[in-house]
Amino acid sequence: MKTERSFPSTELVIAALLSLALSLSPKVLSAAETGPPTSLSLYGRAGVIDTPVANDYSASTIGLTYGTFDQEHRLTGFFQVSDRLSGSFRYIANYSVARGAPDDHFDRSIDFAYRIVDETQYLPAVKIGLRDTSGTSLLSSEYIVASKSIGNSLRVSAGLGFGRLARENRVQNPLRFIDDRFENRPGLTSRDVQEQFNGVQFFRGEAGLFGSIEYQITDQLIGKIENSTDDYRSPSVTTSRRSQPTSDINFGLTYMFENGGQVSLYHFQGERTALSFGYQFSIEEGGAPIAVEAAPPPLIVRANTPVAPQDESPWFGQPSNIETLENQLRIQKVNLLSVAHAPGSVEVRVSSSTYDAAPQTIGRTARILARQLPASVERFSIVYTLRGLPVTEVTIMRRDLEALEFEFDATGQLLGRAKLSGADPGLPDDAILFQEYPSANIALKPFIATAFFDPDNPIRADVGLQLNTRYSVSPGLSLLGIVRQDVVGNRAESTRFSNSVLPRVRSDAVLYDKATTNEISVLTAQYLSKVAPTVYARASAGYFERMFAGLSGEVLWVPNGSRLALGADINRVRQREVGGRFAFRDYEVTTGHVSVYAQLDQGYAAQLDVGQYLAGDRGATFTLERVYANGWRVGGYFTLTDVPFDTFGEGSFDKAFLVTVPLSWALGEPSQTRARTKIQPILRDGGARLGVPSRLYAVVRDGTEPYLNQRWGRFWR
């Protein structure tokens, strides 16, 4: 006879967990006690196995996790945005026994969590969290969890879970006393799912009580036990073909490697085994620990300072002296563009194709000037130039360089004494020029083009060779070309064709992938200029991207010393025919935006673009990124336009995560190469913006005063 299984009561489970915790570590609680290291759970976030914990990683930590059990595979990217706020993006592939069967399922989910209370000597940390905040809601759940360290080896956590986390140990929702609408959890309508936001369910319905213990067995081995309320029986990615769990008590072991890696083995639901691999690292602390580029030359200090003014004309009038200056800067991988002098001062305009931090170029330039110029030259005006545009003028007194090089906080003191201002667009009358026109730059590089989240194949990619050419005709005027040749890949194998009711300005990407293995991606003429100390302009014509060609104009205003910048662009474009050649489709559109750029505290950068998009829809895009001094950028954007969610189609509105990784961070040597990845759950036509090479703010941003201040620490490097 079949008997019904019963689980331990909530009171017994919680009491047992607390009793075990106290017996393992009877020490007096201390504020200095931190418990075992934080590890990544099967959900790819700070947690135990299924259940979360209230402690966090340090700010700016990135985590990557792959977990698998039965036919389910979970891949999660985690980011600790700040000390309290964290977010993650998860992709789950659940296969039937026969791959490709109708009940194979793929799902994307986004989680957020915020620690509202810090742990103290007597009180636990408390966190609130949201799982699967948008989309199909297959993992939709919310929680409030408290965690307390007992000694340095033990952590106890307990919490309330809602939605999927309320399968067992149910209690009435305590929030019903605030509003009786919290008492019941409504099901999502088709419109709710279409709108991709599950807020109608948040913290509603009955709650489930869960708890856990983590114990540090050795320096690197952590034992875990939890009472899980995760519902693996509901219709979800973990589909109904699963049998009911035979136990709510889960066990696990996690081995932590010194380099940030971890491997975990879990036994859960009484009958299943899961294996998980994770890796976490700090953006701010990571990267190659030692710079391998050649050290700058030592500063030469004048014998007597200050030096009486004298006529430096003979020195500057001697071509061999100027040639030596240019050669010494070239050795430091700095390009000298012009030199002009007045009694006691010199102005040099420089650029670099090597250093990704402008202060490093400026610092090496200052050292060479101090080594090469006559002792009477006291004022160094160094104009930092990007793509031929003079962005910022940094004025440094030579005596400050000599006095501060070996002082404590030399970089901070020097920044306080230096003067930063918008560079004049025109050159001094007596400037000696070193640029030669015309000039050409050709580079052959590998490329990888990705397409994510195709239900038939979650990851598609093409790898090939890309030929980049730039022909500089005269100051500001250049011709750009990018030709790509696929070598290997599977993007063309996709069978997911567009069903969009909007003009197919992006959703026909598969057709472009299928048309040819080689294409002329970019072929444009552009003119960049600085029309005033704070105003830039751009005019472009040609084939801007694989899907559109036409005319484009842009202006940008960057006030001196301001964290704000304003820009506007307008474009008249026509859609290119598939195949990457010169034919066109019938579709034409005028698109353009007014943009506001803001540098916020703690390295955050915000951007708001308002205008008309490629499909003719009108609205705004908001972008927020965390910008780090080492070149990393992590953030995302979302776009809302006048296209209704159901007209937009799956996804409801355009959004994506953005990650930029500088090669210099990975290798420890200077490089301006950056890998920028856009993780876009759904590619549709609403909110699509034209891709134009050399947008002005992207060109000049790293040379503006806020970014110089942020990365000034590299001045002496």
XYZ file of C-alpha atoms in Angstrom:
717
model
C 0.000 0.000 0.000
C 1.323 3.429 -0.957
C 1.870 5.680 2.018
C 1.952 9.466 1.930
C 5.311 10.970 2.871
C 5.384 13.786 5.399
C 8.090 16.351 6.020
C 9.337 17.528 9.420
C 7.400 20.456 10.847
C 8.763 23.958 10.438
C 9.446 24.330 14.155
C 11.422 21.077 14.328
C 13.531 21.949 11.267
C 14.465 25.434 12.489
C 15.126 24.207 16.019
C 17.346 21.403 14.745
C 19.385 23.776 12.614
C 19.911 26.226 15.476
C 20.798 23.454 17.932
C 23.352 22.000 15.556
C 24.847 25.449 14.967
C 25.266 26.182 18.664
C 26.720 22.744 19.387
C 29.305 23.103 16.643
C 30.490 26.509 17.820
C 29.700 27.530 21.414
C 31.981 30.598 21.192
C 30.809 34.053 22.213
C 29.675 36.104 19.212
C 32.217 38.669 18.094
C 32.034 41.423 15.495
C 35.362 40.210 14.108
C 34.015 36.747 13.325
C 33.171 36.362 9.682
C 32.057 32.773 9.181
C 33.060 30.622 6.197
C 33.865 32.183 2.815
C 30.918 33.139 0.626
C 30.295 30.595 -2.127
C 28.114 30.419 -5.221
C 25.022 28.237 -5.035
C 23.386 26.109 -7.709
C 21.559 29.297 -8.726
C 24.898 31.043 -9.352
C 24.538 33.548 -6.515
C 25.768 33.880 -2.944
C 23.999 30.985 -1.288
C 24.031 27.396 -0.092
C 22.457 24.992 -2.617
C 18.890 26.092 -3.435
C 18.556 28.708 -0.722
C 20.155 32.162 -0.476
C 22.230 33.737 2.287
C 22.343 37.368 3.445
C 26.092 37.895 3.170
C 27.613 39.230 -0.055
C 30.825 39.356 -1.995
C 32.841 42.545 -1.991
C 31.712 45.237 -4.397
C 32.738 44.790 -8.047
C 32.973 41.005 -7.824
C 32.002 39.026 -10.904
C 30.999 35.376 -10.639
C 30.424 32.744 -13.318
C 28.785 29.415 -12.531
C 27.881 26.278 -14.444
C 25.728 23.684 -12.704
C 24.205 20.464 -14.002
C 21.974 17.661 -12.792
C 19.847 15.161 -14.704
C 19.284 16.843 -18.099
C 19.316 20.391 -16.739
C 22.180 22.844 -17.276
C 22.413 26.240 -15.578
C 24.807 28.982 -16.648
C 24.806 32.120 -14.496
C 26.688 35.387 -14.565
C 26.728 37.278 -11.258
C 27.794 40.837 -10.460
C 28.105 42.508 -7.079
C 27.174 46.038 -8.152
C 27.872 47.662 -4.790
C 28.441 46.574 -1.202
C 24.706 45.871 -0.904
C 23.243 45.455 -4.405
C 23.834 42.433 -6.635
C 22.353 41.147 -9.870
C 22.618 38.057 -12.040
C 21.580 36.735 -15.424
C 20.852 33.024 -15.779
C 20.312 30.780 -18.767
C 18.868 27.303 -18.267
C 18.724 24.519 -20.824
C 16.542 21.580 -19.853
C 16.682 18.639 -22.233
C 14.505 15.599 -22.441
C 16.094 12.167 -22.629
C 15.937 12.434 -26.432
C 17.697 15.643 -27.434
C 15.578 17.878 -29.631
C 12.318 16.450 -28.296
C 9.297 18.801 -28.032
C 9.656 19.163 -24.264
C 13.223 20.501 -24.450
C 13.084 23.880 -22.764
C 15.274 26.992 -22.547
C 14.761 29.865 -20.175
C 16.367 33.185 -19.234
C 15.974 34.845 -15.873
C 17.258 37.966 -14.109
C 17.741 38.191 -10.331
C 18.358 41.102 -7.972
C 19.123 41.234 -4.258
C 19.782 44.005 -1.757
C 21.237 43.666 1.740
C 19.184 45.977 3.955
C 20.924 45.254 7.288
C 24.614 44.616 7.974
C 25.735 41.928 10.382
C 26.830 43.152 13.815
C 28.117 41.433 16.928
C 24.603 40.492 18.010
C 22.390 40.966 14.945
C 22.361 39.052 11.646
C 22.661 40.483 8.169
C 19.331 40.720 6.350
C 18.772 40.655 2.598
C 15.748 40.826 0.324
C 15.886 39.252 -3.125
C 13.959 38.695 -6.338
C 14.450 35.674 -8.590
C 13.321 35.673 -12.217
C 11.967 39.208 -12.194
C 10.956 39.124 -15.847
C 10.021 36.674 -18.530
C 8.183 33.391 -18.206
C 8.322 33.420 -14.371
C 9.278 29.734 -14.334
C 11.675 30.418 -11.438
C 9.729 33.364 -10.047
C 10.269 33.721 -6.303
C 11.176 36.275 -3.673
C 12.800 35.964 -0.283
C 13.833 37.649 2.935
C 16.835 35.945 4.528
C 18.921 36.561 7.643
C 22.444 35.179 8.169
C 24.645 35.181 11.272
C 28.256 34.058 11.622
C 29.147 32.099 14.737
C 32.876 32.013 15.099
C 35.041 32.000 12.023
C 33.839 28.666 10.661
C 30.056 28.645 10.928
C 27.186 30.536 9.351
C 23.496 29.989 10.071
C 20.776 31.377 7.799
C 16.994 31.357 7.905
C 14.383 33.054 5.802
C 10.959 33.368 4.249
C 10.474 32.390 0.614
C 7.583 33.271 -1.693
C 6.444 31.829 -4.994
C 8.636 28.912 -6.023
C 10.366 29.118 -2.627
C 7.134 28.401 -0.744
C 6.584 24.724 -1.485
C 6.912 23.438 2.074
C 6.883 24.709 5.675
C 4.214 27.200 4.710
C 3.050 30.023 6.922
C 0.671 32.873 6.297
C 2.162 35.910 4.591
C 3.117 38.428 7.322
C 2.733 41.247 4.796
C -1.022 40.687 4.750
C -1.227 42.942 7.795
C 0.052 45.788 5.614
C -2.209 45.076 2.641
C -4.585 42.147 2.229
C -3.557 41.867 -1.436
C -0.373 40.143 -0.245
C -2.420 37.218 1.070
C -2.865 35.543 -2.331
C -0.401 35.125 -5.182
C -2.073 35.772 -8.539
C -1.164 33.728 -11.564
C 0.489 35.545 -14.437
C -1.712 36.347 -17.405
C -0.390 36.105 -20.947
C -0.117 39.913 -20.927
C 1.964 39.838 -17.727
C 4.383 37.399 -19.322
C 4.431 39.451 -22.521
C 5.342 42.573 -20.546
C 8.335 40.716 -19.157
C 7.930 41.929 -15.590
C 6.481 39.843 -12.795
C 5.842 42.611 -10.284
C 2.193 41.622 -9.846
C 3.416 38.555 -7.920
C 6.184 39.984 -5.751
C 6.042 38.814 -2.117
C 2.460 37.578 -2.497
C 0.885 34.373 -1.349
C 1.907 31.997 1.418
C 5.526 31.959 2.544
C 7.845 29.006 3.099
C 10.352 28.833 5.962
C 13.841 27.703 4.916
C 17.140 27.458 6.785
C 20.754 26.449 6.267
C 24.120 25.869 7.916
C 27.539 26.326 6.319
C 30.589 24.972 8.136
C 34.204 25.490 7.129
C 35.740 22.024 7.516
C 39.212 23.041 6.335
C 40.675 26.235 4.926
C 39.254 25.366 1.523
C 36.446 22.855 2.131
C 32.939 23.969 3.164
C 30.164 21.645 4.254
C 26.543 22.670 3.655
C 23.145 21.529 4.837
C 19.836 23.227 4.150
C 16.128 22.783 4.561
C 14.945 23.766 1.075
C 11.508 24.941 0.063
C 12.362 25.179 -3.650
C 9.527 23.746 -5.748
C 10.956 21.325 -8.281
C 7.525 19.807 -8.886
C 5.786 22.845 -10.404
C 5.570 23.357 -14.170
C 8.886 25.002 -14.784
C 12.204 24.540 -16.469
C 12.466 21.579 -14.174
C 9.382 20.114 -15.774
C 6.600 17.925 -14.478
C 8.397 14.803 -15.627
C 10.411 15.150 -12.398
C 9.273 12.962 -9.541
C 8.388 14.536 -6.231
C 11.347 15.007 -3.872
C 11.704 12.434 -1.128
C 13.419 14.868 1.258
C 13.646 18.615 1.853
C 17.101 18.311 3.419
C 19.923 18.982 0.975
C 23.624 18.333 1.538
C 26.676 19.703 -0.222
C 30.444 20.120 -0.237
C 32.221 23.065 -1.852
C 35.959 23.197 -2.423
C 37.349 26.730 -2.754
C 40.515 27.273 -4.782
C 42.898 30.084 -3.952
C 42.460 31.664 -7.386
C 38.713 32.184 -6.863
C 37.501 28.944 -8.426
C 35.166 26.513 -6.715
C 33.741 23.072 -7.391
C 30.653 21.789 -5.569
C 28.944 18.449 -5.204
C 25.331 18.449 -4.015
C 22.835 15.777 -2.995
C 19.352 17.230 -2.933
C 15.659 16.295 -2.990
C 16.684 12.986 -1.461
C 17.539 11.434 -4.812
C 19.480 13.795 -7.098
C 23.118 14.703 -7.438
C 24.345 17.979 -8.916
C 27.788 19.163 -9.887
C 28.664 22.844 -10.051
C 31.738 24.776 -11.157
C 32.199 28.441 -10.300
C 34.723 31.219 -10.519
C 34.617 34.640 -8.917
C 37.053 37.531 -9.063
C 37.192 41.216 -8.224
C 37.371 43.615 -11.155
C 39.244 46.161 -9.060
C 41.740 43.717 -7.583
C 42.112 41.309 -10.495
C 44.245 41.351 -13.600
C 47.952 40.794 -14.019
C 49.568 41.944 -10.763
C 52.744 43.291 -12.330
C 52.963 45.664 -15.277
C 55.363 44.305 -17.845
C 55.805 47.454 -19.915
C 59.148 49.222 -19.749
C 59.460 51.650 -16.857
C 59.547 55.354 -17.729
C 62.921 57.098 -17.519
C 63.768 58.807 -14.230
C 63.068 62.495 -13.907
C 66.076 64.789 -14.228
C 66.012 67.509 -11.590
C 67.569 70.845 -12.453
C 70.614 71.869 -10.411
C 69.098 75.179 -9.331
C 65.455 76.171 -9.309
C 63.957 78.488 -10.229
C 66.072 79.304 -13.258
C 66.363 82.887 -14.490
C 64.496 83.464 -17.764
C 66.617 83.213 -20.849
C 66.096 83.060 -24.583
C 65.324 79.458 -25.518
C 64.965 80.234 -29.230
C 68.316 78.702 -30.196
C 67.317 75.396 -28.597
C 63.898 75.277 -30.296
C 65.379 76.581 -33.507
C 67.791 73.679 -33.734
C 66.074 70.860 -35.695
C 68.274 68.205 -34.101
C 66.973 69.124 -30.628
C 63.347 68.816 -31.730
C 64.136 65.551 -33.501
C 65.706 64.173 -30.327
C 62.599 65.179 -28.364
C 60.374 63.402 -30.877
C 62.538 60.271 -30.810
C 62.582 60.123 -27.010
C 58.799 60.388 -26.899
C 58.484 57.711 -29.565
C 60.565 55.358 -27.411
C 57.972 55.937 -24.683
C 55.238 55.056 -27.249
C 54.010 58.644 -27.352
C 53.377 60.386 -30.671
C 54.474 64.029 -30.841
C 52.037 65.960 -33.044
C 53.232 69.546 -32.574
C 55.535 71.750 -30.496
C 55.219 75.460 -29.790
C 57.091 77.563 -27.249
C 57.067 80.942 -25.562
C 59.604 82.279 -23.035
C 59.573 79.909 -20.060
C 56.852 77.618 -21.429
C 56.176 74.974 -24.054
C 53.016 73.472 -25.553
C 53.147 69.954 -26.975
C 50.274 68.020 -28.525
C 50.568 64.283 -28.101
C 48.660 61.063 -28.662
C 49.288 57.396 -28.080
C 48.043 54.240 -29.748
C 49.381 52.148 -26.861
C 48.326 53.459 -23.448
C 44.654 53.080 -22.568
C 44.918 55.566 -19.677
C 45.475 59.176 -20.767
C 47.442 60.121 -17.590
C 50.076 57.514 -18.486
C 50.678 59.256 -21.815
C 50.720 62.659 -20.130
C 53.059 61.488 -17.359
C 55.619 60.013 -19.729
C 55.477 63.138 -21.845
C 56.184 65.319 -18.797
C 59.225 63.212 -17.853
C 60.723 63.489 -21.331
C 60.125 67.244 -21.421
C 61.919 67.595 -18.061
C 64.855 65.562 -19.390
C 65.189 67.293 -22.771
C 64.183 70.947 -22.508
C 66.364 73.859 -21.336
C 66.313 74.482 -17.596
C 64.540 77.809 -18.076
C 61.373 76.161 -19.458
C 59.158 76.064 -16.381
C 55.626 75.579 -17.704
C 54.632 72.402 -19.541
C 51.312 72.520 -21.412
C 50.501 69.009 -22.615
C 47.487 68.724 -24.930
C 46.065 65.208 -24.976
C 44.700 64.344 -28.415
C 42.329 61.600 -29.518
C 41.712 60.782 -33.188
C 43.211 64.139 -34.128
C 40.936 66.059 -31.725
C 42.675 68.119 -29.002
C 40.600 67.186 -25.950
C 42.206 68.431 -22.725
C 45.171 70.665 -21.952
C 47.095 69.730 -18.804
C 49.408 72.466 -17.519
C 52.105 71.349 -15.066
C 54.844 73.410 -13.466
C 58.234 71.779 -13.794
C 59.161 72.583 -10.194
C 56.116 70.588 -9.039
C 57.317 67.535 -10.947
C 60.743 67.842 -9.374
C 59.388 68.349 -5.863
C 56.711 65.668 -5.844
C 58.090 62.667 -7.719
C 59.094 60.795 -4.541
C 56.624 62.406 -2.143
C 53.857 60.511 -0.368
C 50.673 60.791 -2.444
C 52.678 62.363 -5.251
C 49.914 61.717 -7.788
C 47.206 63.306 -5.670
C 49.323 66.363 -4.850
C 50.309 66.818 -8.478
C 46.691 66.588 -9.621
C 45.855 69.312 -7.114
C 48.527 71.594 -8.556
C 47.998 70.819 -12.254
C 45.536 72.846 -14.305
C 43.134 70.990 -16.588
C 41.181 72.870 -19.242
C 39.546 72.365 -22.612
C 42.165 72.477 -25.353
C 41.936 75.177 -27.989
C 41.091 73.777 -31.423
C 43.671 75.927 -33.215
C 47.434 75.598 -33.069
C 49.778 78.413 -31.977
C 51.145 80.370 -34.921
C 54.713 79.172 -34.450
C 53.845 75.504 -33.898
C 56.127 72.928 -35.478
C 54.030 70.109 -36.953
C 54.989 66.438 -37.069
C 51.886 64.930 -38.658
C 52.151 63.860 -42.267
C 49.250 63.542 -44.686
C 48.070 61.460 -46.323
C 48.769 58.422 -44.152
C 47.386 54.900 -43.973
C 46.900 52.343 -41.241
C 46.023 48.733 -42.066
C 45.488 45.929 -39.561
C 44.364 42.315 -39.941
C 42.735 40.960 -36.800
C 40.630 37.985 -35.748
C 36.994 38.607 -34.838
C 34.196 36.704 -33.172
C 30.540 37.522 -33.788
C 28.034 35.954 -31.406
C 24.293 35.355 -31.317
C 22.810 34.242 -28.014
C 19.603 32.565 -26.880
C 18.326 30.977 -30.069
C 15.983 28.331 -28.629
C 17.375 25.795 -31.093
C 20.972 26.539 -30.108
C 21.591 28.935 -27.212
C 25.067 29.988 -28.366
C 25.929 30.678 -31.976
C 29.149 32.278 -33.151
C 31.233 32.980 -36.224
C 35.009 33.327 -36.056
C 37.037 34.857 -38.833
C 39.431 37.552 -39.997
C 38.735 41.272 -40.131
C 40.678 43.797 -42.203
C 40.602 47.306 -40.711
C 41.796 50.216 -42.828
C 42.036 53.920 -42.062
C 43.291 56.389 -44.646
C 43.852 59.889 -43.233
C 43.517 62.395 -46.059
C 44.032 65.607 -44.052
C 43.563 66.741 -40.439
C 40.169 65.414 -39.353
C 39.262 63.815 -42.701
C 39.607 60.055 -43.029
C 38.272 57.044 -44.901
C 37.353 53.918 -42.918
C 36.849 50.390 -44.130
C 36.129 47.054 -42.422
C 35.957 43.804 -44.396
C 35.123 40.506 -42.706
C 35.674 36.939 -43.802
C 34.078 34.119 -41.795
C 36.307 31.110 -41.264
C 34.169 28.890 -39.079
C 30.836 29.306 -37.335
C 27.168 28.420 -37.144
C 25.199 31.674 -37.095
C 23.960 30.960 -40.627
C 22.402 27.683 -39.435
C 19.687 29.436 -37.444
C 16.109 28.808 -38.565
C 14.565 31.505 -36.363
C 13.247 33.955 -38.941
C 11.571 37.228 -38.089
C 7.840 37.493 -37.425
C 8.034 41.212 -36.657
C 5.179 43.521 -37.666
C 7.553 46.510 -37.461
C 10.019 47.453 -40.215
C 12.624 44.703 -39.923
C 15.592 46.886 -39.145
C 17.263 44.311 -36.853
C 15.208 41.114 -36.711
C 16.297 40.072 -40.224
C 19.852 39.589 -38.933
C 19.629 35.869 -39.709
C 19.162 36.668 -43.406
C 22.381 38.686 -43.381
C 24.184 35.823 -41.641
C 23.008 33.374 -44.285
C 23.716 35.529 -47.336
C 27.513 35.332 -47.464
C 30.614 34.427 -45.503
C 32.278 37.738 -46.347
C 31.009 41.283 -46.209
C 31.998 44.921 -46.346
C 30.800 45.890 -42.889
C 31.935 49.523 -42.954
C 32.987 51.860 -45.755
C 32.684 55.511 -44.773
C 34.212 58.947 -45.128
C 34.155 61.041 -41.963
C 35.290 64.437 -40.818
C 35.958 65.092 -37.125
C 36.654 68.605 -35.879
C 36.791 70.708 -32.751
C 35.019 73.968 -33.466
C 35.476 75.532 -30.016
C 37.290 74.650 -26.752
C 34.173 72.757 -25.606
C 32.418 71.840 -28.876
C 33.087 68.943 -31.277
C 31.479 68.056 -34.601
C 31.321 65.035 -36.908
C 30.063 64.500 -40.448
C 29.961 61.001 -41.961
C 28.782 59.404 -45.189
C 28.829 55.848 -46.460
C 28.103 52.311 -45.287
C 27.953 52.621 -41.493
C 27.125 49.030 -40.568
C 26.060 45.757 -42.180
C 22.385 46.851 -42.399
C 22.364 50.621 -43.058
C 24.133 53.315 -45.088
C 23.580 57.030 -45.589
C 24.486 60.422 -44.111
C 25.142 61.292 -40.469
C 25.935 64.455 -38.542
C 26.643 65.055 -34.845
C 27.634 67.809 -32.411
C 28.877 67.422 -28.832
C 29.289 69.973 -26.061
C 31.658 69.068 -23.206
C 31.896 71.953 -20.678
C 35.275 72.413 -18.976
C 35.510 70.465 -15.727
C 31.864 69.400 -15.882
C 30.546 65.914 -15.316
C 27.811 66.596 -17.858
C 27.975 66.631 -21.650
C 25.274 67.206 -24.254
C 25.094 65.859 -27.776
C 22.775 65.583 -30.759
C 22.895 63.542 -33.948
C 20.732 63.227 -37.053
C 20.959 60.546 -39.728
C 19.277 59.842 -43.022
C 19.824 56.198 -43.903
C 18.671 53.440 -46.221
C 18.657 49.741 -45.489
C 21.335 47.684 -47.224
C 20.514 44.521 -49.100
C 21.664 41.240 -47.599
C 25.017 40.038 -48.863
C 27.302 42.770 -47.577
C 27.698 44.520 -50.925
C 26.358 47.811 -52.313
C 22.684 47.130 -53.159
C 19.822 48.586 -51.119
C 16.330 47.681 -49.977
C 13.428 50.088 -50.296
C 13.336 51.103 -46.642
C 14.550 54.606 -45.729
C 14.285 56.472 -42.443
C 15.476 59.563 -40.613
C 16.749 58.790 -37.152
C 18.422 60.907 -34.510
C 18.734 61.621 -30.813
C 19.498 64.245 -28.245
C 21.854 62.772 -25.649
C 22.848 63.647 -22.095
C 26.023 62.102 -20.641
C 26.723 62.231 -16.901
C 29.680 61.101 -14.793
C 28.305 60.195 -11.355
C 29.965 59.426 -8.045
C 31.828 56.152 -7.432
C 32.617 55.682 -11.111
C 29.068 55.399 -12.429
C 28.338 56.780 -15.889
C 24.792 57.456 -17.096
C 23.499 58.259 -20.568
C 20.018 59.266 -21.730
C 19.176 59.295 -25.452
C 15.816 60.671 -26.587
C 14.679 60.610 -30.209
C 13.570 58.526 -33.183
C 14.862 55.014 -33.842
C 15.429 52.979 -36.992
C 11.909 51.512 -37.094
C 10.437 55.018 -36.884
C 9.449 54.571 -33.244
C 10.134 57.347 -30.773
C 11.260 57.090 -27.179
C 14.318 57.028 -24.940
C 17.232 54.794 -23.991
C 18.741 54.854 -20.510
C 22.234 53.407 -20.013
C 24.047 52.985 -16.712
C 27.571 51.592 -16.383
C 30.104 51.261 -13.599
C 33.444 52.496 -14.928
C 36.640 51.332 -13.222
C 40.048 52.958 -13.168
C 41.579 49.865 -14.785
C 39.334 50.170 -17.855
C 36.556 47.718 -16.993
C 32.968 48.816 -17.679
C 29.924 46.837 -16.493
C 26.323 47.921 -16.912
C 23.293 47.772 -19.123
C 20.557 49.703 -20.854
C 16.860 49.595 -21.613
C 14.786 51.382 -24.241
C 11.117 52.335 -24.066
C 9.394 53.719 -27.154
C 5.857 54.326 -28.410
C 5.736 50.751 -29.747
C 3.245 48.776 -27.581
C 4.715 45.755 -25.836
C 2.587 43.294 -27.801
C 3.571 44.964 -31.086
C 7.248 44.819 -30.109
C 6.933 41.055 -29.733
C 8.812 38.694 -27.447
C 10.762 40.653 -24.864
C 8.387 43.639 -24.952
C 11.179 46.229 -25.047
C 14.862 46.391 -25.940
C 17.430 45.841 -23.182
C 20.891 44.369 -22.754
C 23.814 43.918 -20.394
C 27.123 45.543 -21.356
C 30.594 44.327 -20.345
C 33.883 45.856 -21.499
C 37.146 44.089 -20.660
C 40.447 45.913 -21.369
C 43.243 43.736 -22.701
C 45.687 45.698 -20.531
C 43.903 44.371 -17.422
C 44.322 40.788 -18.560
C 47.922 40.998 -19.776
C 49.433 43.629 -17.496
C 50.918 45.480 -20.454
C 49.536 48.621 -22.104
C 46.966 48.170 -24.839
C 43.997 50.120 -26.135
C 42.244 46.940 -27.272
C 38.987 46.338 -25.446
C 36.537 43.472 -25.784
C 33.009 44.857 -25.528
C 30.214 42.329 -25.192
C 26.499 43.033 -25.397
C 24.350 40.310 -23.878
C 20.951 40.923 -25.447
C 18.211 38.449 -24.508
C 15.979 39.306 -27.482
C 16.897 41.026 -30.754
C 13.819 42.814 -32.105
C 13.117 45.931 -34.162
C 11.733 48.367 -31.604
C 14.255 50.721 -30.020
C 16.973 49.866 -32.565
C 19.651 52.542 -32.953
C 21.968 53.128 -35.890
C 25.565 51.991 -35.477
C 27.864 54.804 -36.633
C 31.671 54.615 -36.332
C 33.345 57.337 -34.251
C 30.437 58.677 -32.230
C 31.934 61.756 -30.638
C 31.485 61.048 -26.947
C 32.990 57.578 -27.320
C 35.958 59.151 -29.132
C 36.769 61.926 -26.627
C 35.419 60.451 -23.368
C 38.671 59.000 -22.040
C 40.418 62.357 -22.446
C 37.838 64.450 -20.567
C 38.555 65.793 -17.115
C 36.368 63.359 -15.085
C 38.145 60.362 -16.658
C 41.580 61.979 -16.267
C 40.837 62.465 -12.579
C 39.661 58.865 -12.155
C 42.788 57.373 -13.749
C 45.330 59.974 -12.639
C 47.092 57.338 -10.556
C 48.824 56.138 -13.732
C 50.627 59.463 -14.221
C 53.887 58.117 -12.757
C 53.541 54.651 -14.323
